[in-house]
């Protein structure tokens, strides 16, 4: 088989899978060069995917239907950050990213802890473990330039309606860090939290760890209208089942009993 014939056959096969995978939505997706999807994670090699450029008037809801959350999680991105011209990694077979997680189902070092949060910086993903078994996992946005501290940390505090003292959404509106879980205070007195934030698909914070909260985004940005991704609230209430009724911050000076956070 000549080189030209081989590559034409290969192109036909790729397009066939793309059309087949999107057929449930009655659409076809045309790939672009994979180099356009510049953010990559170690687990990407486990999924057969192509790079796709969002076109004018397209929405991820229409493109991906019931797989919307799965494909957003695979890209570690929220809907606020998907617009025409944005490049997304799209699995050839949507089912390959159903309930996607790059984390192990069992974590040996977590076996003695009721609550163990494992954050994998290279994967931009975190998992909630109970006695070593993964209960749920979620994408994160950690600190840019490796500003998120690594190691083992106790849970030092909680604040359901925490706000930033340094950063704002607009003048007079502190950045919301809702469902906040404090895990570290630096020698300079800077506190580090796991909290709700925007997820652009890559490390972007000043050191804290951000996770999905579309209810927060709807409140402050008016979008999305139908909040679905609520990992910040889910994690907070997993740790603190009575936390929804909180009226202020609470400190754990010796650390929350039975809980540990690992960041690596």
mmCIF file of N, CA, C and O in Angstrom, residues 142-149 192 204-208:
data_model
loop_
_atom_site.group_PDB
_atom_site.id
_atom_site.type_symbol
_atom_site.label_atom_id
_atom_site.label_comp_id
_atom_site.label_asym_id
_atom_site.label_seq_id
_atom_site.Cartn_x
_atom_site.Cartn_y
_atom_site.Cartn_z
ATOM 1 N N UNK A 142 -5.333 24.080 40.396
ATOM 2 C CA UNK A 142 -4.378 24.370 41.466
ATOM 3 C C UNK A 142 -3.606 25.640 41.132
ATOM 4 O O UNK A 142 -3.932 26.363 40.185
ATOM 5 N N UNK A 143 -2.563 25.915 41.897
ATOM 6 C CA UNK A 143 -1.815 27.152 41.729
ATOM 7 C C UNK A 143 -0.902 27.147 40.526
ATOM 8 O O UNK A 143 -0.232 26.152 40.233
ATOM 9 N N UNK A 144 -0.871 28.262 39.817
ATOM 10 C CA UNK A 144 0.057 28.386 38.706
ATOM 11 C C UNK A 144 1.484 28.464 39.238
ATOM 12 O O UNK A 144 1.719 28.847 40.382
ATOM 13 N N UNK A 145 2.431 28.071 38.399
ATOM 14 C CA UNK A 145 3.857 28.070 38.753
ATOM 15 C C UNK A 145 4.113 27.278 40.043
ATOM 16 O O UNK A 145 4.916 27.666 40.890
ATOM 17 N N UNK A 146 3.397 26.157 40.204
ATOM 18 C CA UNK A 146 3.602 25.248 41.345
ATOM 19 C C UNK A 146 3.450 25.945 42.691
ATOM 20 O O UNK A 146 4.162 25.639 43.655
ATOM 21 N N UNK A 147 2.508 26.881 42.786
ATOM 22 C CA UNK A 147 2.342 27.647 44.029
ATOM 23 C C UNK A 147 1.477 26.948 45.073
ATOM 24 O O UNK A 147 1.355 27.433 46.197
ATOM 25 N N UNK A 148 0.885 25.803 44.713
ATOM 26 C CA UNK A 148 0.141 25.022 45.703
ATOM 27 C C UNK A 148 1.116 24.155 46.489
ATOM 28 O O UNK A 148 1.889 23.404 45.886
ATOM 29 N N UNK A 149 1.126 24.257 47.809
ATOM 30 C CA UNK A 149 2.067 23.442 48.598
ATOM 31 C C UNK A 149 1.772 21.952 48.466
ATOM 32 O O UNK A 149 0.618 21.550 48.332
ATOM 33 N N UNK A 192 -4.248 28.703 52.850
ATOM 34 C CA UNK A 192 -4.536 27.984 51.621
ATOM 35 C C UNK A 192 -5.816 27.170 51.815
ATOM 36 O O UNK A 192 -5.979 26.499 52.836
ATOM 37 N N UNK A 204 -4.215 27.764 37.689
ATOM 38 C CA UNK A 204 -4.390 29.200 37.468
ATOM 39 C C UNK A 204 -4.473 30.007 38.761
ATOM 40 O O UNK A 204 -4.394 31.228 38.735
ATOM 41 N N UNK A 205 -4.611 29.339 39.906
ATOM 42 C CA UNK A 205 -4.845 30.071 41.151
ATOM 43 C C UNK A 205 -3.537 30.628 41.703
ATOM 44 O O UNK A 205 -2.453 30.418 41.166
ATOM 45 N N UNK A 206 -3.649 31.327 42.821
ATOM 46 C CA UNK A 206 -2.472 31.864 43.509
ATOM 47 C C UNK A 206 -1.926 30.877 44.538
ATOM 48 O O UNK A 206 -1.023 31.225 45.297
ATOM 49 N N UNK A 207 -2.476 29.666 44.571
ATOM 50 C CA UNK A 207 -1.992 28.644 45.487
ATOM 51 C C UNK A 207 -3.093 27.779 46.073
ATOM 52 O O UNK A 207 -2.851 26.634 46.448
ATOM 53 N N UNK A 208 -4.301 28.342 46.164
ATOM 54 C CA UNK A 208 -5.428 27.533 46.634
ATOM 55 C C UNK A 208 -5.814 26.508 45.568
ATOM 56 O O UNK A 208 -5.314 26.528 44.450
#
